Short mmCIF file of C-alpha atoms in Angstrom, two decimals:
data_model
loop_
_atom_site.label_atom_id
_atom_site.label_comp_id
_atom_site.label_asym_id
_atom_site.label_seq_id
_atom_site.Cartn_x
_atom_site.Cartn_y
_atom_site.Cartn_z
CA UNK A 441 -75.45 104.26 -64.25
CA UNK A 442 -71.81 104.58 -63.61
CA UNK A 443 -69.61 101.85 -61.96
CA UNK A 444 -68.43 102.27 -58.81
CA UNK A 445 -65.15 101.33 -59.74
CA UNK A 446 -62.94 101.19 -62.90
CA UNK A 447 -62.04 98.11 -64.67
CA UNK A 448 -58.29 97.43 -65.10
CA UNK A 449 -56.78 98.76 -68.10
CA UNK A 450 -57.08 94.89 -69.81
CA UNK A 451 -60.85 94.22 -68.94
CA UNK A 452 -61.47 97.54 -70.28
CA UNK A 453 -59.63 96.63 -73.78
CA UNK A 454 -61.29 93.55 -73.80
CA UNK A 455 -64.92 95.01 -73.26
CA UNK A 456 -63.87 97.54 -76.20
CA UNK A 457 -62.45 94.25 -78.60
CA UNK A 458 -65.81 93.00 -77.69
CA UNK A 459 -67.98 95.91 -79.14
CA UNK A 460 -65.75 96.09 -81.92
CA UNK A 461 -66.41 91.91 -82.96
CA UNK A 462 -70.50 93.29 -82.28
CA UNK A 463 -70.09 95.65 -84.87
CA UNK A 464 -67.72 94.02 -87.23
CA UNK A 465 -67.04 90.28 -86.62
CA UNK A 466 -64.90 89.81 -89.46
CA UNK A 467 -62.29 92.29 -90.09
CA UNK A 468 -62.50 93.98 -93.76
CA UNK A 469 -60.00 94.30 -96.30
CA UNK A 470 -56.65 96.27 -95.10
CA UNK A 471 -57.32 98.91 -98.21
CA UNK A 472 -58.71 98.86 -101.57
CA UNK A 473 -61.90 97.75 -103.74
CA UNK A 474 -62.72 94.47 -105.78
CA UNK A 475 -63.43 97.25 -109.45
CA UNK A 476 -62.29 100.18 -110.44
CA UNK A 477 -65.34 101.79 -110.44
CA UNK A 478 -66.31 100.94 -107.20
CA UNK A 479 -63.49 102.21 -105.86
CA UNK A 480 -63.30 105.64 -108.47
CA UNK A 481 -67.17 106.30 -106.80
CA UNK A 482 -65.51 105.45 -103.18
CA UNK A 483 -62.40 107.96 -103.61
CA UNK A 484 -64.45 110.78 -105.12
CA UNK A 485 -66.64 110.22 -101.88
CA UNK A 486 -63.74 110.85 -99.84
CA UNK A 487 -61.59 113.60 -101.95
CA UNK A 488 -65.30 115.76 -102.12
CA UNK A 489 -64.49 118.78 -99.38
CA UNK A 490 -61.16 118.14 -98.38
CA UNK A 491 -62.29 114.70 -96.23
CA UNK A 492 -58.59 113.71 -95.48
CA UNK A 493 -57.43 116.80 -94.04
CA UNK A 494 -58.11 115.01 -90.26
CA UNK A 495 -58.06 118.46 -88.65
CA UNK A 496 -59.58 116.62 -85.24
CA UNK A 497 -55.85 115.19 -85.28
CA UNK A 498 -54.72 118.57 -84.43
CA UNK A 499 -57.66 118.82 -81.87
CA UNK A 500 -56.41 115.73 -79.94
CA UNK A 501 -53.06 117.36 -79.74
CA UNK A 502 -54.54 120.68 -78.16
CA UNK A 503 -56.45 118.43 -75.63
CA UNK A 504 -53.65 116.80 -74.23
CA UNK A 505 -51.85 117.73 -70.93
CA UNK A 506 -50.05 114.94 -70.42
CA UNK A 507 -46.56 115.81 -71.87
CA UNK A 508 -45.92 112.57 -72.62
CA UNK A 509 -48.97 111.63 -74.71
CA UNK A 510 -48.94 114.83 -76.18
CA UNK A 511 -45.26 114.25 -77.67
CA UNK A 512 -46.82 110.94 -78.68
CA UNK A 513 -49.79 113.31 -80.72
CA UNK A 514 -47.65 115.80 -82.01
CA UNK A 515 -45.78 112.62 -83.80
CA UNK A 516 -49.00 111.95 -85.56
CA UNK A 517 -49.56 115.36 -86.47
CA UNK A 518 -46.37 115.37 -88.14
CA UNK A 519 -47.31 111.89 -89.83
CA UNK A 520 -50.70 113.24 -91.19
CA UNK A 521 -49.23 116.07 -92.35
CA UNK A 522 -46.63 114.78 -94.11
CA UNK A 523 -42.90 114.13 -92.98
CA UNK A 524 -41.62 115.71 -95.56
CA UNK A 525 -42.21 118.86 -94.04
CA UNK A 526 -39.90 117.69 -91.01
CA UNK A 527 -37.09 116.24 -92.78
CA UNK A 528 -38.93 112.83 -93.19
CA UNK A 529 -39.57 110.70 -96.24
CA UNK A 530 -43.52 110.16 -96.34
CA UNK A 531 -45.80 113.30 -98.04
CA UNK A 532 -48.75 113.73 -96.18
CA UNK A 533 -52.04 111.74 -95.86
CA UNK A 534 -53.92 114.02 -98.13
CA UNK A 535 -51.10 113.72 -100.84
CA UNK A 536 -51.19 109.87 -100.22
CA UNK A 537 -55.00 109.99 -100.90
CA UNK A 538 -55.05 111.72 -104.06
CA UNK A 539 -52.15 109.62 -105.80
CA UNK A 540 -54.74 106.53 -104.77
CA UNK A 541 -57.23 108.40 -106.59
CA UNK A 542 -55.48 108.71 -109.62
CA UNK A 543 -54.95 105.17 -109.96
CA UNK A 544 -58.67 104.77 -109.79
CA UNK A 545 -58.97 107.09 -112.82
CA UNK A 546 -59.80 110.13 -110.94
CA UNK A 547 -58.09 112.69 -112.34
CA UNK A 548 -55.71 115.63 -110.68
CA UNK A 549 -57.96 118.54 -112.04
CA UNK A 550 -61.20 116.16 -110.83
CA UNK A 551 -59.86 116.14 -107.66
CA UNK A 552 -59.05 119.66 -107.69
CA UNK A 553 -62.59 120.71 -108.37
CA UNK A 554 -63.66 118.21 -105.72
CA UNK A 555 -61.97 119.15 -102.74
CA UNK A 556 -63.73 122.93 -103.69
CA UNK A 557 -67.03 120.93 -103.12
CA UNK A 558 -69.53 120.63 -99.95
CA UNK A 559 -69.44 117.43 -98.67
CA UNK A 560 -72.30 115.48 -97.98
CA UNK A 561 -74.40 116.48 -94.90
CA UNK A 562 -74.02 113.21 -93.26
CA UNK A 563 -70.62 113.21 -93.54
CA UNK A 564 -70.55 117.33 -92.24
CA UNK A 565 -72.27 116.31 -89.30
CA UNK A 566 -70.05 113.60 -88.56
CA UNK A 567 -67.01 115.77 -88.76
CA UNK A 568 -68.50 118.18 -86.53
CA UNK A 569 -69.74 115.83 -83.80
CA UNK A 570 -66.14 114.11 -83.64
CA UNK A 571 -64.10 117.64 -83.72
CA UNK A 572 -66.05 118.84 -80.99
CA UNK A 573 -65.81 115.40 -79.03
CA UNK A 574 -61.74 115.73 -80.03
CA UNK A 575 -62.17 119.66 -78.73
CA UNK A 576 -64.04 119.24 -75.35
CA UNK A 577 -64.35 115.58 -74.16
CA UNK A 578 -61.34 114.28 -71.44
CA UNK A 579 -57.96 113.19 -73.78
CA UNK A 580 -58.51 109.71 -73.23
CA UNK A 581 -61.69 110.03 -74.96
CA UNK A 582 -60.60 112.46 -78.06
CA UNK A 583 -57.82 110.57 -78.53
CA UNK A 584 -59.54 106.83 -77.87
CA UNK A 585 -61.62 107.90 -81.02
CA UNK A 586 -59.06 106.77 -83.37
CA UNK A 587 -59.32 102.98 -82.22
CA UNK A 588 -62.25 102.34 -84.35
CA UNK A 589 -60.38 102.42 -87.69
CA UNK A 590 -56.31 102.71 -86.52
CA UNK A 591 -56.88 100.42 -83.77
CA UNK A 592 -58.39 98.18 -86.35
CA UNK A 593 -55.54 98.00 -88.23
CA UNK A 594 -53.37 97.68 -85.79
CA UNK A 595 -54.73 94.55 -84.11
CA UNK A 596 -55.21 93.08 -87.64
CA UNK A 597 -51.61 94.22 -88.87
CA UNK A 598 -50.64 92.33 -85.19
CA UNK A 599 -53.10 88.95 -85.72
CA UNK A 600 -53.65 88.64 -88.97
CA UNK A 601 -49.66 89.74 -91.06
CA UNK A 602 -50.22 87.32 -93.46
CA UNK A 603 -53.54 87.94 -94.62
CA UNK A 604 -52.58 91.74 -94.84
CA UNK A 605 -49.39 91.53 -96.65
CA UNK A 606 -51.29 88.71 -99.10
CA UNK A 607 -54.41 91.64 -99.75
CA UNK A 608 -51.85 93.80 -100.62
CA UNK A 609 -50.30 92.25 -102.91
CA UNK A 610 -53.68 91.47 -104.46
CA UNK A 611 -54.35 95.00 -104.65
CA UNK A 612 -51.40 95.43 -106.93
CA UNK A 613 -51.84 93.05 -109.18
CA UNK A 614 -55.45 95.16 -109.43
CA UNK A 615 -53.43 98.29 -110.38
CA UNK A 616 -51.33 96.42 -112.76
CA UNK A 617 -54.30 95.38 -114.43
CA UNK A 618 -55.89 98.70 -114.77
CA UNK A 619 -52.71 99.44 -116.43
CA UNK A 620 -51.69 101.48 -113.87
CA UNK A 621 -47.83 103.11 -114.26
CA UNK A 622 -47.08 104.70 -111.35
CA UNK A 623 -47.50 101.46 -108.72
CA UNK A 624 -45.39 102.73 -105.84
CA UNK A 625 -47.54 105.94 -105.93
CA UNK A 626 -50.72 103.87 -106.54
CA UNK A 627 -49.63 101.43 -103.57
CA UNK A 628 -48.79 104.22 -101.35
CA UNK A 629 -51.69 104.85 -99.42
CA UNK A 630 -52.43 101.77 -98.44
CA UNK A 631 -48.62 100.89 -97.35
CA UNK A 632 -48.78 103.68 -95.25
CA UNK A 633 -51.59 103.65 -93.89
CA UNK A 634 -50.98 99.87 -92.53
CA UNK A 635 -47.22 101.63 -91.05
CA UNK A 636 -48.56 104.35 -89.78
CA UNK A 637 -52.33 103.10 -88.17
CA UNK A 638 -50.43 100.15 -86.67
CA UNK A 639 -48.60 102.88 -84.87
CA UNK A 640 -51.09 105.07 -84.07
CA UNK A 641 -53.74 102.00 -83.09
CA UNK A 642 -51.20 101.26 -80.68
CA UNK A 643 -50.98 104.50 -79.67
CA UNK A 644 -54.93 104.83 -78.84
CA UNK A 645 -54.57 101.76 -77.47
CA UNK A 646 -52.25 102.16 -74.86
CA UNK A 647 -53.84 105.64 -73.88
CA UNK A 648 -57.08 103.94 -73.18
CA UNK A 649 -55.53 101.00 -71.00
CA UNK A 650 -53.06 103.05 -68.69
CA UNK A 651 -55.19 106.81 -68.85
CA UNK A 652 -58.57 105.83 -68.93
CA UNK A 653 -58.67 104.93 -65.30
CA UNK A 654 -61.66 106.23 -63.81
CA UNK A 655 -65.55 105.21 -63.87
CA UNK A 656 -66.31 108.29 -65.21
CA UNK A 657 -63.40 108.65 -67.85
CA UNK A 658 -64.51 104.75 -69.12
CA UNK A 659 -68.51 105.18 -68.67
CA UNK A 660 -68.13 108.46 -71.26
CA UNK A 661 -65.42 107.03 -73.15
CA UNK A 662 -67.50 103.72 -74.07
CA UNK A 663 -70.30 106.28 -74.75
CA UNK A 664 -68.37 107.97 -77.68
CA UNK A 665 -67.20 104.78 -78.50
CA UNK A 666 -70.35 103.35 -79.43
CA UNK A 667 -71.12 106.27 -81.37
CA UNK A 668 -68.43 106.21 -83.39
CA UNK A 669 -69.08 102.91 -84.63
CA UNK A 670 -72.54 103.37 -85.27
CA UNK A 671 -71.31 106.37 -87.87
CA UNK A 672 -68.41 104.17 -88.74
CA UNK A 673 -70.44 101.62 -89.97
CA UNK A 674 -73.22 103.48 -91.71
CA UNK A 675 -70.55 106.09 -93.71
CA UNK A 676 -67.60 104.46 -94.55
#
């Protein structure tokens, strides 16, 4: 049943912060795995079928009417897909992705032949369901998605700075103990991703609290919501 009236744009964060503490209640690492293997079998996973390219990114954007939030999208477009192709300095997210693979031993050719693969069903159906939902469901709600994992990061990279910035540097004394060369490259990804989710967490966050103002627009966000941590949880 749908309230008769919205909650203000703070309850409704802090009903959301609840959920999340239900399905996570302590936050996990910012990036990275405790072995190389573990994380070689967790970035094949994720090259197999092209995972990275986040084409529901490009889906939020098409959503969006409000000019304002949609200038805000188009920023992260740009950031997914790589600055460099704007006159920034940061290659895109899928680039990012496979240099962290290669410090995990998986190779350039590997990956090659990996992004040509299926991926696995679960993970096809997961796509699907959260393109369409970016496609067809209100903007707050296609772009609200993202505060599972960026909106995790972001209120992490905001609470907890010291306990990031200390996993990171764990994670490089990992890669210099794999003998890794290439550390910047290695490190990338996971730099990145803490800059640019902190952003974009924000971002999600700040649609939800001033946009999603209605019973309706909350009742069917919270819907999706749930949903996407339930396949958060169980896939990644």
């Amino acid at each position: 049943m749908v309230a008769t009236a919205p909650k203000s744009g703070e309850a409704f964060i802090r009903e959301l912060t609840q959920i999340r503490q239900e399905f996570q209640p302590s936050a996990p690492p910012s990036r990275g795995t405790p072995t190389r293997e573990a994380g070689t079998a967790k970035m094949r996973r994720a090259l197999r079928g092209g995972f990275y390219n986040h084409t529901f990114i490009g889906e939020q954007y098409l959503n969006c009417p409000d000019k304002t939030v949609r200038r805000k999208q188009l920023q992260k477009v740009m950031d997914e897909g790589g600055q460099i192709h704007f006159g920034g300095p940061v290659v895109s997210h899928i680039t990012l992705a496979k240099w962290e693979g290669n410090a995990y031993g998986v190779t350039d050719d590997e990956i090659e032949r990996l992004s040509l693969e299926d991926i696995d069903a679960e993970m096809l159906v997961y796509q699907g369901w959260r393109t369409a939902v970016c496609r067809h469901e209100h903007f707050t709600t296609a772009i609200g998605t993202s505060y599972v994992g960026e909106g995790g990061t972001y209120l992490r990279v905001v609470k907890e700075p010291e306990q990031v910035a200390k996993e990171m540097d764990e994670l490089r004394e990992r890669f210099v103990s794999w003998g890794v060369e290439d550390l910047d490259k290695a490190m990338a990804n996971a730099l990145e991703h803490n800059v640019a989710d902190e952003d974009h967490g924000q971002f999600s966050e700040t649609v939800l609290r001033e946009d999603c103002n209605t019973p309706e627009l909350q009742d069917r966000f919270r819907f999706n919501y749930l949903l996407r941590w339930h396949s958060f949880k169980n896939l990644f």
